[in-house]
PDB file of C-alpha atoms in Angstrom:
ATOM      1  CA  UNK A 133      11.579 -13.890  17.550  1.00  0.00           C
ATOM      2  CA  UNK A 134       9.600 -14.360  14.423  1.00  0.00           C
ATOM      3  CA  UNK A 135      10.409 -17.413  12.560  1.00  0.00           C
ATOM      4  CA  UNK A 136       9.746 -17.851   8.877  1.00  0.00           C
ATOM      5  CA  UNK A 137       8.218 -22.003   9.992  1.00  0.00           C
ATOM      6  CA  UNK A 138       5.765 -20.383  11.878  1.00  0.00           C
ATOM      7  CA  UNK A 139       4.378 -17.241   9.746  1.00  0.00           C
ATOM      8  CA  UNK A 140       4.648 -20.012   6.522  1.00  0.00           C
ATOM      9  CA  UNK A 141       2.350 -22.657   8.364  1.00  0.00           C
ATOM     10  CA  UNK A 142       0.284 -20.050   9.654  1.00  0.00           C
ATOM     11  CA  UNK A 143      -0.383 -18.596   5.898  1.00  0.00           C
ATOM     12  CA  UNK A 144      -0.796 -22.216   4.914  1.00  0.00           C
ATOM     13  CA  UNK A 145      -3.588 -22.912   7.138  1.00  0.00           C
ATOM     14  CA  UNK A 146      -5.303 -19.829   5.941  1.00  0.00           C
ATOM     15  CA  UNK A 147      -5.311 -21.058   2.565  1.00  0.00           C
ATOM     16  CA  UNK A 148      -2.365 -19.365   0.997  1.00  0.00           C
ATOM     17  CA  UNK A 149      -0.074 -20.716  -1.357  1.00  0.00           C
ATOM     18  CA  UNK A 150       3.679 -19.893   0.487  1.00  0.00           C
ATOM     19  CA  UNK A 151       6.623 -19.375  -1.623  1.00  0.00           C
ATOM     20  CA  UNK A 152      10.252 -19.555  -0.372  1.00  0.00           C
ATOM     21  CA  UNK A 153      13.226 -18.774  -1.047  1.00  0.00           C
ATOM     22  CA  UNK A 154      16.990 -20.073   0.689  1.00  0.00           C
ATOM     23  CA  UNK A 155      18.794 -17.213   0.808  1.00  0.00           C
ATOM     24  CA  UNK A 156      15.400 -15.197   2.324  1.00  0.00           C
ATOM     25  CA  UNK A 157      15.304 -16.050   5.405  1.00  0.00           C
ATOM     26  CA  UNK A 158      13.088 -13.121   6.211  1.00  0.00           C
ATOM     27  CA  UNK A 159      10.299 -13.218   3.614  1.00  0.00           C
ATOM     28  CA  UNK A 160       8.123 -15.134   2.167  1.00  0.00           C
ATOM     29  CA  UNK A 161       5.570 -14.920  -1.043  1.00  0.00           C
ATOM     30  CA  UNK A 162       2.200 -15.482  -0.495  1.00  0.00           C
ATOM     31  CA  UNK A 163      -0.873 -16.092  -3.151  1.00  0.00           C
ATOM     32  CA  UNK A 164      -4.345 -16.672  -2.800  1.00  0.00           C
ATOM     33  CA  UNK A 165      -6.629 -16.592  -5.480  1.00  0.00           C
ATOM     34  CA  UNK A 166      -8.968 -13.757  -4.370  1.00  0.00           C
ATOM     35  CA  UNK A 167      -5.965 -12.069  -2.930  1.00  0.00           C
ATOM     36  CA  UNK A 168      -3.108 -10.109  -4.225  1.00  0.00           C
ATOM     37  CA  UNK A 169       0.238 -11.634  -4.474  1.00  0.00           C
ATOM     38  CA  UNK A 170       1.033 -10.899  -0.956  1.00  0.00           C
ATOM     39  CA  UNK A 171       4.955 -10.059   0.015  1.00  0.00           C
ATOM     40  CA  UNK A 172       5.389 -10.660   3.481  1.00  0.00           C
ATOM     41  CA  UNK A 173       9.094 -10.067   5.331  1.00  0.00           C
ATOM     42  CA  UNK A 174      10.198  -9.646   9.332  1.00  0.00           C
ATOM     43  CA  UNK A 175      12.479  -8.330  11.728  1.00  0.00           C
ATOM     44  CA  UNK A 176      12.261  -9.115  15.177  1.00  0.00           C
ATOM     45  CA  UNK A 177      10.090  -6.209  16.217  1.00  0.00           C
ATOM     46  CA  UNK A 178       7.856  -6.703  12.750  1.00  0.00           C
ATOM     47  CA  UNK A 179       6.324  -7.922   9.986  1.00  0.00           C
ATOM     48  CA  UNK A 180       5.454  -6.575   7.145  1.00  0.00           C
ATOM     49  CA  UNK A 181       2.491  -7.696   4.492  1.00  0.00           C
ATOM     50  CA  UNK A 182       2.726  -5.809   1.247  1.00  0.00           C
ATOM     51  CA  UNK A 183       0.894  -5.619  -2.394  1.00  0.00           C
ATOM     52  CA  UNK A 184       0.141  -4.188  -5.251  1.00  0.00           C
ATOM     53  CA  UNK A 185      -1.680  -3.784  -8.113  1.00  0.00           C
ATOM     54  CA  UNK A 186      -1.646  -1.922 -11.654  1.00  0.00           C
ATOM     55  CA  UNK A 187      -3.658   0.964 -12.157  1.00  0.00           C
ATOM     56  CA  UNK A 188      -5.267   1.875 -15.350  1.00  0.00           C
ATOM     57  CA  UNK A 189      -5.133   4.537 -17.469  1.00  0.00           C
ATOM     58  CA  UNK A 190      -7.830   6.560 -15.868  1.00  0.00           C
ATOM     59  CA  UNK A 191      -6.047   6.084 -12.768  1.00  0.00           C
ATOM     60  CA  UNK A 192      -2.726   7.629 -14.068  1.00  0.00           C
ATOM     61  CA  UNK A 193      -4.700  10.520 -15.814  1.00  0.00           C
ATOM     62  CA  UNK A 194      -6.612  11.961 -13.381  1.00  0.00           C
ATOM     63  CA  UNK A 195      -4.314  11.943 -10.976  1.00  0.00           C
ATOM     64  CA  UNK A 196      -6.302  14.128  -8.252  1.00  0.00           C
ATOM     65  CA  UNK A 197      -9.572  12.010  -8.424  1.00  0.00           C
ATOM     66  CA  UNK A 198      -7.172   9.075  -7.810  1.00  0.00           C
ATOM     67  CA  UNK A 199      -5.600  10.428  -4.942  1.00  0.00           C
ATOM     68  CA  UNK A 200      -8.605  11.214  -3.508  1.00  0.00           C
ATOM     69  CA  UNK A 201      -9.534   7.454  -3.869  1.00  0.00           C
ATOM     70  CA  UNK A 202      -6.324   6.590  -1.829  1.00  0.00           C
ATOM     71  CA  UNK A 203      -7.266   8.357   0.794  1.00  0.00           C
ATOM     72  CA  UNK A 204     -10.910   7.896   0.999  1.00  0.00           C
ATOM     73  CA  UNK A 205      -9.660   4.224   1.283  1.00  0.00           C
ATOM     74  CA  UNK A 206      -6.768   5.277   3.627  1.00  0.00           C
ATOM     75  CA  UNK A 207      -9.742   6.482   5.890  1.00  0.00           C
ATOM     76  CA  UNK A 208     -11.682   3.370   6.180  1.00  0.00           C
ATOM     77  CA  UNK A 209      -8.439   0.955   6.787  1.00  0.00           C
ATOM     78  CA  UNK A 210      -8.123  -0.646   9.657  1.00  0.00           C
ATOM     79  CA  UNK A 211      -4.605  -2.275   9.061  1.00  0.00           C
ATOM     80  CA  UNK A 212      -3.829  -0.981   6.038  1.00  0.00           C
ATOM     81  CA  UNK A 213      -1.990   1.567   4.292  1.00  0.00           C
ATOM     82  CA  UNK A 214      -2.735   1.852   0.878  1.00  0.00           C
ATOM     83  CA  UNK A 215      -0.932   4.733  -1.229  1.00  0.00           C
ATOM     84  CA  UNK A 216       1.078   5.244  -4.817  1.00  0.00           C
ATOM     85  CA  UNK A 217       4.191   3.475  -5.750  1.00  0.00           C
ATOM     86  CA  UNK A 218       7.671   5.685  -7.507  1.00  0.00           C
ATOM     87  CA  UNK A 219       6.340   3.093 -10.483  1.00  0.00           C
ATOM     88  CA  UNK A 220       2.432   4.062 -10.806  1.00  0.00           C
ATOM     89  CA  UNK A 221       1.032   1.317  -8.702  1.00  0.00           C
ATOM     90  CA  UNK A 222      -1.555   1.188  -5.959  1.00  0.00           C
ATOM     91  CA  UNK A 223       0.038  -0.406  -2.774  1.00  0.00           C
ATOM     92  CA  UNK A 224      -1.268  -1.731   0.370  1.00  0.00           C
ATOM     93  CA  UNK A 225       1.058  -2.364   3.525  1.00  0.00           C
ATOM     94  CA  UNK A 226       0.330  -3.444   7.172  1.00  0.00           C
ATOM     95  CA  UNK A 227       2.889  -3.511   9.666  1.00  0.00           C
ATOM     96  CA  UNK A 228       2.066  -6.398  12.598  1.00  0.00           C
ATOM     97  CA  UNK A 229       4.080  -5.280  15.408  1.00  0.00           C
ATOM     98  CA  UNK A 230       5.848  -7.826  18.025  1.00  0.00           C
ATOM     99  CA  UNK A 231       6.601 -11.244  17.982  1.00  0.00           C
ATOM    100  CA  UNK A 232       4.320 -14.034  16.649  1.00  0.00           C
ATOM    101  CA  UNK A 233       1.212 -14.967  18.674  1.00  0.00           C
ATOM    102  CA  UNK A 234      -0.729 -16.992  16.470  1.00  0.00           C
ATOM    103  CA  UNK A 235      -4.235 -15.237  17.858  1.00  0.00           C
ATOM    104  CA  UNK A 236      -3.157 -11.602  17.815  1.00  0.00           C
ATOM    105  CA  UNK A 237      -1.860 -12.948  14.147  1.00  0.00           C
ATOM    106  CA  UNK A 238      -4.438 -13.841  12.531  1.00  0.00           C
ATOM    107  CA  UNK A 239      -6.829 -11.184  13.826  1.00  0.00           C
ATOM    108  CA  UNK A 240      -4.114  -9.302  11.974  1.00  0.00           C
ATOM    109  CA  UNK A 241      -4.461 -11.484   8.867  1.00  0.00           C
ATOM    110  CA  UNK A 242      -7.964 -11.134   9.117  1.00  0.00           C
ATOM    111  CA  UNK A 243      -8.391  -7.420   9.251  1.00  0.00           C
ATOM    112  CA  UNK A 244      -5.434  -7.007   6.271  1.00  0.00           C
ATOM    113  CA  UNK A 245      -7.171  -9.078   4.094  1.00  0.00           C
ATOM    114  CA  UNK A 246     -10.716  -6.993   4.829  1.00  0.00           C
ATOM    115  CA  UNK A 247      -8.971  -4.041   3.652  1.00  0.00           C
ATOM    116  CA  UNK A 248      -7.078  -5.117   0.595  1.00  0.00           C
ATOM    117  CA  UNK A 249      -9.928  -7.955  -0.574  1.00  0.00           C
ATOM    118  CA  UNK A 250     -13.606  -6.621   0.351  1.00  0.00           C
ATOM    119  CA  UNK A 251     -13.257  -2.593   1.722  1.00  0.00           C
ATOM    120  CA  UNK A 252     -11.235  -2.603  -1.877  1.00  0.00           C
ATOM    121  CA  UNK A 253     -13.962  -4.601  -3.710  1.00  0.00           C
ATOM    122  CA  UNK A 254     -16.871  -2.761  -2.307  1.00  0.00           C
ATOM    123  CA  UNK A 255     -15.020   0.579  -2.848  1.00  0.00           C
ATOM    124  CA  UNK A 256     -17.538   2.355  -5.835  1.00  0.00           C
ATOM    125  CA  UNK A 257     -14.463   3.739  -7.876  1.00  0.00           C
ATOM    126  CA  UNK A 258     -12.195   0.769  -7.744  1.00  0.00           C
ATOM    127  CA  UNK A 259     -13.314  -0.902 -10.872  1.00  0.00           C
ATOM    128  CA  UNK A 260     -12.970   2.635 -12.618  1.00  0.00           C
ATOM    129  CA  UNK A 261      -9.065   3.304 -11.316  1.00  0.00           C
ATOM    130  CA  UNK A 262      -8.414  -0.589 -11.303  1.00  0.00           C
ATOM    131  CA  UNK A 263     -10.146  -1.916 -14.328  1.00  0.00           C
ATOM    132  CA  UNK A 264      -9.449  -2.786 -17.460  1.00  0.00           C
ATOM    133  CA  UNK A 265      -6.093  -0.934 -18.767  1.00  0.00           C
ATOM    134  CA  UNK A 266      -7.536   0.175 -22.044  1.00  0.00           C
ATOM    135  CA  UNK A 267     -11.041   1.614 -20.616  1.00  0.00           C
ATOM    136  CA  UNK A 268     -12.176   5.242 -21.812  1.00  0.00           C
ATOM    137  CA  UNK A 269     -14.784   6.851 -19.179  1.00  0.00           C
ATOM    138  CA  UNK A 270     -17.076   9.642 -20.339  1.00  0.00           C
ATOM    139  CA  UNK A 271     -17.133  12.006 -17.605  1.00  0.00           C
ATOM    140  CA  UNK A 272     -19.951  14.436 -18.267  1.00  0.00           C
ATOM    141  CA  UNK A 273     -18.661  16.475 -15.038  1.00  0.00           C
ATOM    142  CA  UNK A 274     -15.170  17.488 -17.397  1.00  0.00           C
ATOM    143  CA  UNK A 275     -17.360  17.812 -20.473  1.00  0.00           C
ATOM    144  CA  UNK A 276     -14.740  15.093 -21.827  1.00  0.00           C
ATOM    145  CA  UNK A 277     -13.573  11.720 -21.686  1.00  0.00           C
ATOM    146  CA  UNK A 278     -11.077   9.821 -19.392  1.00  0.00           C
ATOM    147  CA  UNK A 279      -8.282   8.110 -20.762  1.00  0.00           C
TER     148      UNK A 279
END
């Protein structure tokens, strides 16, 4: 059984801020300063970690180069699954399957937050898609500009 004591202490130890709520018994909030605001809610065969972010306008205009970043990404994960929200947002989710062990736990903590913190950082087009909301690109390949 998973047991919201447990997964909270465990996130606190890793250096996450852990925000409850009483009448969740099954999730928690999680925030880190390098990290995303991290969602993270349980059953007894699960748990889930889940984020987002907003993309830009470049993001939401091309929308093929942009899908091809989600799944040049979605090839490199190894815990993640990172695709497009109904509301225009890039998502990451991770399912940890079984019962808390805190070993097998944070070696699944560890590899979720490779994937969403540094494969994302390192990524060459994430600062075009995730950038600032009001950047223009020239793209010399469309013989126009991204907007």
């Amino acid at each position: 059984m998973n047991t919201k004591i447990q997964i909270q202490n465990h996130m606190e130890c890793l250096g996450y801020e852990v925000l409850t709520q009483d009448d969740k018994p099954n999730s928690i909030m999680c925030s880190k300063e390098i990290a995303p605001l991290l969602l993270l809610s349980w059953t007894d065969s699960y748990i889930m970690f889940y984020a987002q972010y907003e993309i830009n306008s470049i993001a939401k205009s091309n929308e093929a180069n942009f899908l091809s970043f989600i799944n040049k990404l979605n090839s490199k994960a190894s815990s993640t699954r990172y695709f497009i929200t109904e509301t225009k947002e890039i998502a990451f989710e991770g399912l940890y399957f079984g019962e808390y062990d805190k070993k097998i736990f944070s070696n699944f903590v560890s590899h979720w937050e490779y994937d969403v913190i540094d494969r994302l950082f390192n990524e060459d087009d994430t600062n075009l898609y995730l950038g600032d909301p009001n950047q223009v690109v020239a793209d010399s390949n469309l013989n126009g500009v991204w907007a």
